[in-house]
Coordinates of C-alpha atoms and ligand atoms in Angstrom, one line a residue:
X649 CA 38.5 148.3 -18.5
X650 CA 35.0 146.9 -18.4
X651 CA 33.1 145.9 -15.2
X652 CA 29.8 143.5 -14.9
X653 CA 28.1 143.9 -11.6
X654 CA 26.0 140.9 -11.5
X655 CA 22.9 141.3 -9.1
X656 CA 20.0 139.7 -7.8
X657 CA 18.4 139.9 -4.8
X658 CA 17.2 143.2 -2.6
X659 CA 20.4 143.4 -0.1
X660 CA 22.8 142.9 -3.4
X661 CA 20.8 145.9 -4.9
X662 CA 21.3 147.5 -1.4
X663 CA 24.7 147.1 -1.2
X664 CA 25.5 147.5 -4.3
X665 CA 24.4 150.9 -4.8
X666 CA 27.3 152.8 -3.4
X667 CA 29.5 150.6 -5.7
X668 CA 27.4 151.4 -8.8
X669 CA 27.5 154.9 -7.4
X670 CA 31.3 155.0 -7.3
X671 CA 31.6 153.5 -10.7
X672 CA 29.8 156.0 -12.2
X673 CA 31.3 158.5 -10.4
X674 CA 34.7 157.6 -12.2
X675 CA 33.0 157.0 -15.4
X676 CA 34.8 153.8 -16.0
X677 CA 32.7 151.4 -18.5
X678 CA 29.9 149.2 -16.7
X679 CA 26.8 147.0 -16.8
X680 CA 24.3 145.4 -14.7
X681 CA 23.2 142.3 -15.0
X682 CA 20.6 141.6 -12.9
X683 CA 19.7 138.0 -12.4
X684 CA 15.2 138.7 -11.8
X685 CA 16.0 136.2 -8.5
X686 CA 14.1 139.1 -7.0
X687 CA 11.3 140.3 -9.4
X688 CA 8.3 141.8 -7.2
X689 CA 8.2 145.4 -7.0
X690 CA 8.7 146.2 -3.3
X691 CA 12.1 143.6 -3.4
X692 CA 13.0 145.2 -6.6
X693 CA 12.7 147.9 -8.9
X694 CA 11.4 149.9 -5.9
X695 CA 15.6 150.0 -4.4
X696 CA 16.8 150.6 -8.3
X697 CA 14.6 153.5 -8.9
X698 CA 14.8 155.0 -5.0
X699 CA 18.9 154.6 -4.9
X700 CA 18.9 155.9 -8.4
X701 CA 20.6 153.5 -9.6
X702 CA 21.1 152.8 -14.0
X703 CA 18.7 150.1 -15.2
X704 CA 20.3 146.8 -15.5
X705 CA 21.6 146.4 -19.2
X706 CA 20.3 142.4 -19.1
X707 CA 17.8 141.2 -16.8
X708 CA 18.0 136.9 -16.8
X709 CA 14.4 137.0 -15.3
X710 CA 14.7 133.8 -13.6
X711 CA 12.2 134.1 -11.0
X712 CA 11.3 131.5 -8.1
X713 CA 12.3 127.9 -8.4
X714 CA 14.1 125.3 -6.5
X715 CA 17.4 126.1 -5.6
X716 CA 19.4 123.6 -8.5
X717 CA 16.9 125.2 -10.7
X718 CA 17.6 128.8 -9.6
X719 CA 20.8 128.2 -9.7
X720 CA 21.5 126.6 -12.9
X721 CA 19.2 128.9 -15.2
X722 CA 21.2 132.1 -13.7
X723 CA 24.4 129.8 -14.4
X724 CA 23.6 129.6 -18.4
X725 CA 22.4 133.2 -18.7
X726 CA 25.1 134.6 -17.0
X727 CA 27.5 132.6 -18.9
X728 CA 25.6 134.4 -22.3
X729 CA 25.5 137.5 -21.4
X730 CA 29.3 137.6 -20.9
X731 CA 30.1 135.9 -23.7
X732 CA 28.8 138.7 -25.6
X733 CA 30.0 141.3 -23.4
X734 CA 33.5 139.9 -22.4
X735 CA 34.1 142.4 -19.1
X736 CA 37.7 142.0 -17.2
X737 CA 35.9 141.9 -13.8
X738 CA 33.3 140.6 -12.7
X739 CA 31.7 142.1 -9.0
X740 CA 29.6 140.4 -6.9
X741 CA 27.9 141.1 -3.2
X742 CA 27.0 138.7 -0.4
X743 CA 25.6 135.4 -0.6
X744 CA 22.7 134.2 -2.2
X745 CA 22.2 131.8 -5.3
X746 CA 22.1 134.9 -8.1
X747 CA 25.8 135.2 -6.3
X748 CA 27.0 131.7 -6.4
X749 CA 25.8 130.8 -9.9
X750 CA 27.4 134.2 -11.2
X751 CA 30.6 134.0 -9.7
X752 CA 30.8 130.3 -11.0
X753 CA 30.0 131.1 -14.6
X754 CA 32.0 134.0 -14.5
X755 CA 35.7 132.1 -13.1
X756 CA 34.7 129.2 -16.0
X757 CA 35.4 131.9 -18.6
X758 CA 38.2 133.0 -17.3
X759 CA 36.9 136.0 -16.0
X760 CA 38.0 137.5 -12.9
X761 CA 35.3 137.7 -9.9
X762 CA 35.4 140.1 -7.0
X763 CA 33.4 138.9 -4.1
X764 CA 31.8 141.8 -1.8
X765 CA 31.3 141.1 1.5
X766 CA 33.7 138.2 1.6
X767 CA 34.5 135.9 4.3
X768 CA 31.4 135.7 6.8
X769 CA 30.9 132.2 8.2
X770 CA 27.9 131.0 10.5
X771 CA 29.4 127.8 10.4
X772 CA 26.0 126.5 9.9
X773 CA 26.2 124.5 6.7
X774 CA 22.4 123.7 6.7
X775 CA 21.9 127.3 5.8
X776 CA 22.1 127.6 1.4
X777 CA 23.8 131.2 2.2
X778 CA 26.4 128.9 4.0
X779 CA 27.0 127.3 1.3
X780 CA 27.0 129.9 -1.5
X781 CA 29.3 132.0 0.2
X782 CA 32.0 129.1 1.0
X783 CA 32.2 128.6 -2.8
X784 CA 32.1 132.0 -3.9
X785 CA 35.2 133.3 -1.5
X786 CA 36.5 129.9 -2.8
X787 CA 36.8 130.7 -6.2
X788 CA 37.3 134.3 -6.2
X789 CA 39.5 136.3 -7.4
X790 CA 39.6 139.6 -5.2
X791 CA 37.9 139.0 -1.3
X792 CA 36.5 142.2 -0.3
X793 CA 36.3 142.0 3.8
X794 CA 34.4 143.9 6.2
X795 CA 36.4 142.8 8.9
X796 CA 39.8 141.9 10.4
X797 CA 37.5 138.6 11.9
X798 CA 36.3 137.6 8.4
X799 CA 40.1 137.9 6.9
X800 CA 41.6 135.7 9.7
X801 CA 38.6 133.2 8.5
X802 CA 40.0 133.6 4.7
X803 CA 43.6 133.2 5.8
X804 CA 42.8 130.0 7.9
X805 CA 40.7 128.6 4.9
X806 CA 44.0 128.7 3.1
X807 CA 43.0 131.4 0.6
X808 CA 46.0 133.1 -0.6
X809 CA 47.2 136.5 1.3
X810 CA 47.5 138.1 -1.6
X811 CA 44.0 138.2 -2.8
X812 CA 42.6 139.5 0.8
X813 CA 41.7 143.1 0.8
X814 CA 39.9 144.3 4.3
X815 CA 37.7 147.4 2.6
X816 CA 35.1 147.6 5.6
X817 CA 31.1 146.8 4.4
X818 CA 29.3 148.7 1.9
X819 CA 26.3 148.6 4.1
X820 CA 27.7 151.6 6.2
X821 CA 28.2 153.4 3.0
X822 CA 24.5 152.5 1.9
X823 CA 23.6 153.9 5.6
X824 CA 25.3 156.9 5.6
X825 CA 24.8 157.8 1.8
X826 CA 20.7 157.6 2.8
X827 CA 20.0 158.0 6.2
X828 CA 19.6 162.2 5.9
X829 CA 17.5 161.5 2.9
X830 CA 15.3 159.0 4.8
X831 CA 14.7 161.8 7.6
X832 CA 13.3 164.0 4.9
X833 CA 11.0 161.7 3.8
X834 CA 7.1 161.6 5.3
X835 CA 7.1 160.0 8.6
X836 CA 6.5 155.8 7.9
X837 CA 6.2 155.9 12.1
X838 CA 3.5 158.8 12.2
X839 CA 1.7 156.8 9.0
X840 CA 1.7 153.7 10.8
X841 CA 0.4 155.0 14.2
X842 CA 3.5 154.1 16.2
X843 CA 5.9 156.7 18.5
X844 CA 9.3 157.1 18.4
X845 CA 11.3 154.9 20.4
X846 CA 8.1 153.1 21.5
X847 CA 7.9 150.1 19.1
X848 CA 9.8 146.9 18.2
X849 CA 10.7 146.1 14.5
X850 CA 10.6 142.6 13.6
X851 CA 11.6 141.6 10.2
X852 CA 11.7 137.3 9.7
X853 CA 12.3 135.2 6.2
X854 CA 15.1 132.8 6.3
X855 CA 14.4 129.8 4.8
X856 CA 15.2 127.8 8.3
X857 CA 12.7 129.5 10.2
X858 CA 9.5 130.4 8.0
X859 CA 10.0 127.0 5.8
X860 CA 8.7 125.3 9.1
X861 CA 5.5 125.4 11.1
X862 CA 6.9 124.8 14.5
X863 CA 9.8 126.9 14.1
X864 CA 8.3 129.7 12.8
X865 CA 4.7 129.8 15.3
X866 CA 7.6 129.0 18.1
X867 CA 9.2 132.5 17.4
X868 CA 5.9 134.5 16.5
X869 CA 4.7 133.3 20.0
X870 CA 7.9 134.6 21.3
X871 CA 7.7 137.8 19.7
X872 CA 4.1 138.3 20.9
X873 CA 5.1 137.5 24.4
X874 CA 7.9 139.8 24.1
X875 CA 5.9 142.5 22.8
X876 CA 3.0 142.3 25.5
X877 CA 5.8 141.9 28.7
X878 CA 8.0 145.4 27.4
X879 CA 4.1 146.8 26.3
X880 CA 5.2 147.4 23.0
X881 CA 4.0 147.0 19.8
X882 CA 5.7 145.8 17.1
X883 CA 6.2 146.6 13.1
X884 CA 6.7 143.5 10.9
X885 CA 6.7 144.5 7.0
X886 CA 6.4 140.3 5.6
X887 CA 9.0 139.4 3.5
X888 CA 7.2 137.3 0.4
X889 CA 8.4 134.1 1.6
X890 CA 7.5 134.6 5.0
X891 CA 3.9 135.8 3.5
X892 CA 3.5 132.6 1.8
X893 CA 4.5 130.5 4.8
X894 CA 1.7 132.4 6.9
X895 CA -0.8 131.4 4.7
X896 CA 0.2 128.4 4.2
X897 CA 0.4 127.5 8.0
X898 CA -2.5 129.5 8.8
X899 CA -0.3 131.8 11.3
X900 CA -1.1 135.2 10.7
X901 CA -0.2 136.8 14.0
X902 CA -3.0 137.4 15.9
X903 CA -2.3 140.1 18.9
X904 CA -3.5 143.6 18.2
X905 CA 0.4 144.5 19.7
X906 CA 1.7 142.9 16.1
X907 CA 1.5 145.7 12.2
X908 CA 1.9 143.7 9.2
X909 CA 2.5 145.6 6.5
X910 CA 4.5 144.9 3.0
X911 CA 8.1 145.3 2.8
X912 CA 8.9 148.7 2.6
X913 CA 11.4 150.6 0.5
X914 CA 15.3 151.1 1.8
X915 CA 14.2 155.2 2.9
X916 CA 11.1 153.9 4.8
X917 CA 12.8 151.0 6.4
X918 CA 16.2 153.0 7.6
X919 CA 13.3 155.5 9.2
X920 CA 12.0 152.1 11.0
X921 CA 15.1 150.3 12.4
X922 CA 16.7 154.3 13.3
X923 CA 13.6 155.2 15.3
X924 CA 12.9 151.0 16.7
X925 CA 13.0 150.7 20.7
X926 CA 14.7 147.4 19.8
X927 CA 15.0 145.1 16.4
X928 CA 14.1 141.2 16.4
X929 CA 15.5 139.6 13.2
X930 CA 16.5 137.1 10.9
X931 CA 17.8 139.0 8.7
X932 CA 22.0 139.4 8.1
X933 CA 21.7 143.1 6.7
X934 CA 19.3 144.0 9.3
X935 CA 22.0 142.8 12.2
X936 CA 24.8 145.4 10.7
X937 CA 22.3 148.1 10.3
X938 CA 20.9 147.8 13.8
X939 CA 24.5 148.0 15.0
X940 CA 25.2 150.7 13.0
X941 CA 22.6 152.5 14.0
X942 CA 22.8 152.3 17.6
X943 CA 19.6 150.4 18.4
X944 CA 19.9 146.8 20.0
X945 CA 18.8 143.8 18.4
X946 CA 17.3 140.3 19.0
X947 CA 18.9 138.0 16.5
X948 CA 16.3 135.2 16.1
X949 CA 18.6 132.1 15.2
X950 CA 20.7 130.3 16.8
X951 CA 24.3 131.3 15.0
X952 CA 25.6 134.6 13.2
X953 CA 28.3 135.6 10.5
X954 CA 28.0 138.6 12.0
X955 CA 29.8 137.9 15.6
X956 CA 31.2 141.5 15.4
X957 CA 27.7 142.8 16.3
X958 CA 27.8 140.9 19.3
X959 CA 31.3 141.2 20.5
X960 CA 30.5 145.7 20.6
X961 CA 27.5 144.5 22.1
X962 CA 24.9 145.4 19.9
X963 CA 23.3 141.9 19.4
X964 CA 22.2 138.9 20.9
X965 CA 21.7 135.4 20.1
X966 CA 18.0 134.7 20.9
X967 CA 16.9 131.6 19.0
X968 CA 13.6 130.4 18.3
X969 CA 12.1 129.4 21.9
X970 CA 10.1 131.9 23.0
X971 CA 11.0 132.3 26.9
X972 CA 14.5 132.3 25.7
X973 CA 12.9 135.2 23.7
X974 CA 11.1 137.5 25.7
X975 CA 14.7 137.0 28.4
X976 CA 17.0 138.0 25.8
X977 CA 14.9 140.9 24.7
X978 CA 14.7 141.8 28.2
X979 CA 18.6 142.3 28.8
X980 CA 19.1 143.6 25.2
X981 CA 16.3 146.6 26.3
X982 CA 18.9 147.3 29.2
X983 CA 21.8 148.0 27.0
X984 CA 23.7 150.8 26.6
X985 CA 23.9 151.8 23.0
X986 CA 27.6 153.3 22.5
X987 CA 29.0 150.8 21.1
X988 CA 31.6 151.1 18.1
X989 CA 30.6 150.3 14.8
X990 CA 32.5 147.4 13.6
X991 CA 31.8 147.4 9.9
X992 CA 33.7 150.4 8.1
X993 CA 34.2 153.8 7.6
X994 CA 31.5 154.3 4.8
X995 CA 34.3 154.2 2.0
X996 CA 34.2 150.8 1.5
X997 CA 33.0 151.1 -2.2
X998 CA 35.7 153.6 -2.7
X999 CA 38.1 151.4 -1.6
X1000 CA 36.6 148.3 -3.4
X1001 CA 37.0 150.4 -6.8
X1002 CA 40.2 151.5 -6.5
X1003 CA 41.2 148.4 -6.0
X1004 CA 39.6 147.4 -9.0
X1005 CA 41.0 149.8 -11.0
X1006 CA 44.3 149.0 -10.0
X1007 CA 43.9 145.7 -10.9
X1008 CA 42.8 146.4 -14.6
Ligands
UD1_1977 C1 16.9 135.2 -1.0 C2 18.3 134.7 -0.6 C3 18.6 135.0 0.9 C4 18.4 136.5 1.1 C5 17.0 137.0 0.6 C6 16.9 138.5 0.7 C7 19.1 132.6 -1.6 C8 19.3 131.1 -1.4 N1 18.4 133.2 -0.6 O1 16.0 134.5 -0.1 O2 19.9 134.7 1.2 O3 18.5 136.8 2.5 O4 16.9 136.6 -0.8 O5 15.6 138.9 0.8 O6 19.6 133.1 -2.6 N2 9.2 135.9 -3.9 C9 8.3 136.8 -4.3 N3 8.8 137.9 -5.0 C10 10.1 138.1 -5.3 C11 11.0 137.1 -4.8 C12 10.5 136.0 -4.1 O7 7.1 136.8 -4.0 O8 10.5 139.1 -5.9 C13 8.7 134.7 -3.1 C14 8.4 133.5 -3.9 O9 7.3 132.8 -3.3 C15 9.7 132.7 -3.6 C16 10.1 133.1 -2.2 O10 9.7 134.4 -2.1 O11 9.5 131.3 -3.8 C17 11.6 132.9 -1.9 O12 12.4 133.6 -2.8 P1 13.9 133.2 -3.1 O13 14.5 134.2 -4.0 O14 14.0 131.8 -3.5 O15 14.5 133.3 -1.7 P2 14.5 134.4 -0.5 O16 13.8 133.8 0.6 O17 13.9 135.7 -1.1
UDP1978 N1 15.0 146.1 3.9 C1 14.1 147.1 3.3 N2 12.7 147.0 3.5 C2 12.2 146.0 4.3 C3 13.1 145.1 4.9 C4 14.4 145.2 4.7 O1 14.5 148.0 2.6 O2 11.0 145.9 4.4 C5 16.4 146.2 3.7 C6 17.3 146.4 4.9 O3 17.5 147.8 5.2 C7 18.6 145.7 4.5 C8 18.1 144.7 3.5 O4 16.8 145.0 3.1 O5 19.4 146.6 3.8 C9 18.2 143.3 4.1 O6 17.7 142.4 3.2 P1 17.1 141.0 3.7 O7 16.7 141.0 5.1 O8 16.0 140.7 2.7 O9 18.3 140.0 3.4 P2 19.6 139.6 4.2 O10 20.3 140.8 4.5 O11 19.2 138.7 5.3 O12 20.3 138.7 3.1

């Protein structure tokens, strides 16, 4: 048996690793093909070498672009690379164009794709994640499923019982594999002059929200206002595309309450959102790992395919008006934080390769 994972983009890396991990664990025969969607440093090679994970066998390099012309260059050089390496399984994680465009060359070979992280619907087809992961649970072969919710979604789609397999999300694995590491590691919080408990961690790039001026000043103010009523300051490491947006719009934030920094590594980050007051976000990793850390969080949009974080109560539905803001940060910073975790046992990759293995 031979396995591609196909990668592309930070959170496939992320939750990835624990697959790659339990792969190599079991020595069965694999690559990596990473796509290069992601290519700087700090959304790249920093997770590879930190989760040390194997370098990727092929790397498509196919950098920023419009989305057709993302998608269609990692479309041809997926479909090369497997020509020549002819796998039996193809894995995949989440949502984004590198996963589209490889599940799609991989099922017009013939070769079998299993999607990880399967079935998550916003219902929000404006959104290209929307999209991509329609399409990819569409024509997959094996559904991995964090959730009972996400497999009653599959089933009412029509997708055939048979193919459904409820494993739980590698994210808690990725969690629970690094959090103890991440405590050993020099204090991010002490470097950037924050305490413990006493800050808010923002993180904000989706494409809906930083691609426009009004949307994305409209939460900034929101998040300023937030951070000055709970007297708060807040840590934003700027996602590239958010960067670029900033500058482009001339918004850099400017209350005092309000740390840029660069977008830290996974080790630095899980110290961040463990020790965060409270999480605003954008971001769909960053919703799971808030609840499965135990620390609220301000979901700034105005729909989830994560609902499970706010049916235990761990999230909130903020959107992008500020007042609407600052009030829901206000009740979340009132919540108590026992909530169950909703998203797995951490074994998720183990059960995703066996699985696999049976299926050989
Ligand atoms: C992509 C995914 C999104 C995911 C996010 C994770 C799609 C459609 N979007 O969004 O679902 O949540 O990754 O972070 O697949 N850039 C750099 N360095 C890089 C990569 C990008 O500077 O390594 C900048 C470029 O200016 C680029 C912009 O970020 O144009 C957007 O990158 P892109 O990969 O198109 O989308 P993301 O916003 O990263
Ligand atoms: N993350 C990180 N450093 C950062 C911001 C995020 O390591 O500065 C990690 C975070 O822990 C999570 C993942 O990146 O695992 C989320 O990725 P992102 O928000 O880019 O994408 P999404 O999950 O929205 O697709």
């Amino acid at each position: 048996m031979k396995i591609a994972v196909i990668l592309g983009t930070r959170p496939e890396i992320i939750k990835m690793s624990p697959v790659i991990r339990e792969l190599g664990k079991r020595q069965i025969e694999f690559f990596i093909l990473h796509t290069g969607q992601h290519y700087s440093y700090n959304l790249d090679r920093v997770f590879i070498e930190q989760l040390n994970l194997p370098p990727a066998r092929h790397n498509l390099e196919v950098g920023s672009a419009s989305h057709a012309e993302q998608t269609g260059k990692i479309l041809a050089g997926v479909e090369k690379v497997l020509q020549q390496e002819c796998p039996d399984i193809v894995l995949v994680e989440g949502d984004t164009n590198s996963t589209l465009a490889a599940a799609l060359a991989s099922v017009k070979l013939n070769i079998r794709v299993g999607h990880i992280e399967a079935g998550l619907r916003s219902y929000d087809r404006t959104m290209p994640e929307e999209i991509n992961r329609v399409l990819v649970d569409h024509c997959a072969d094996f559904l991995f499923i964090p959730t009972e919710k996400s497999k009653a979604i599959l089933r009412k789609e029509g997708i055939d019982e048979d193919k459904l397999y409820v494993t739980g999300n590698t994210v808690v694995d990725a969690v629970k594999q690094n959090l103890k590491i991440s405590k050993s590691k020099v204090s991010v919080i002490d470097k950037l002059g924050v305490q413990y408990k006493k800050y808010l961690l923002m993180t904000i790039h989706r494409q809906e929200n930083v691609d426009y001026r009004a949307r994305f000043a409209s939460i900034l103010e929101g998040v300023i206002k937030t951070s000055t009523t709970l007297d708060l300051p807040v840590i934003y490491p700027v996602h590239p595309r958010a960067r670029k947006m900033m500058t482009e719009f001339r918004l850099r934030p400017r209350s005092r309450q309000i740390i840029l920094t660069e977008p830290v590594d996974f080790l630095e980050f899980l110290q961040l959102e463990s020790n965060a007051r409270m999480i605003l976000t954008d971001s769909g990793g960053v919703q799971e790992e808030a609840c499965i850390l135990g620390v609220p969080c301000v979901t700034l949009r105005d729909n989830t395919e994560r609902p499970e974080t706010i049916d235990v109560g761990a999230n909130t539905l903020a959107g992008t008006v500020p007042d609407k803001i600052v009030e829901c940060s206000k009740i979340m910073m009132e919540r108590e934080t026992g909530w169950n975790n909703p998203f797995g046992d951490g074994k998720a990759a183990v059960r995703i390769i066996d699985i696999v293995e049976g299926k050989a």
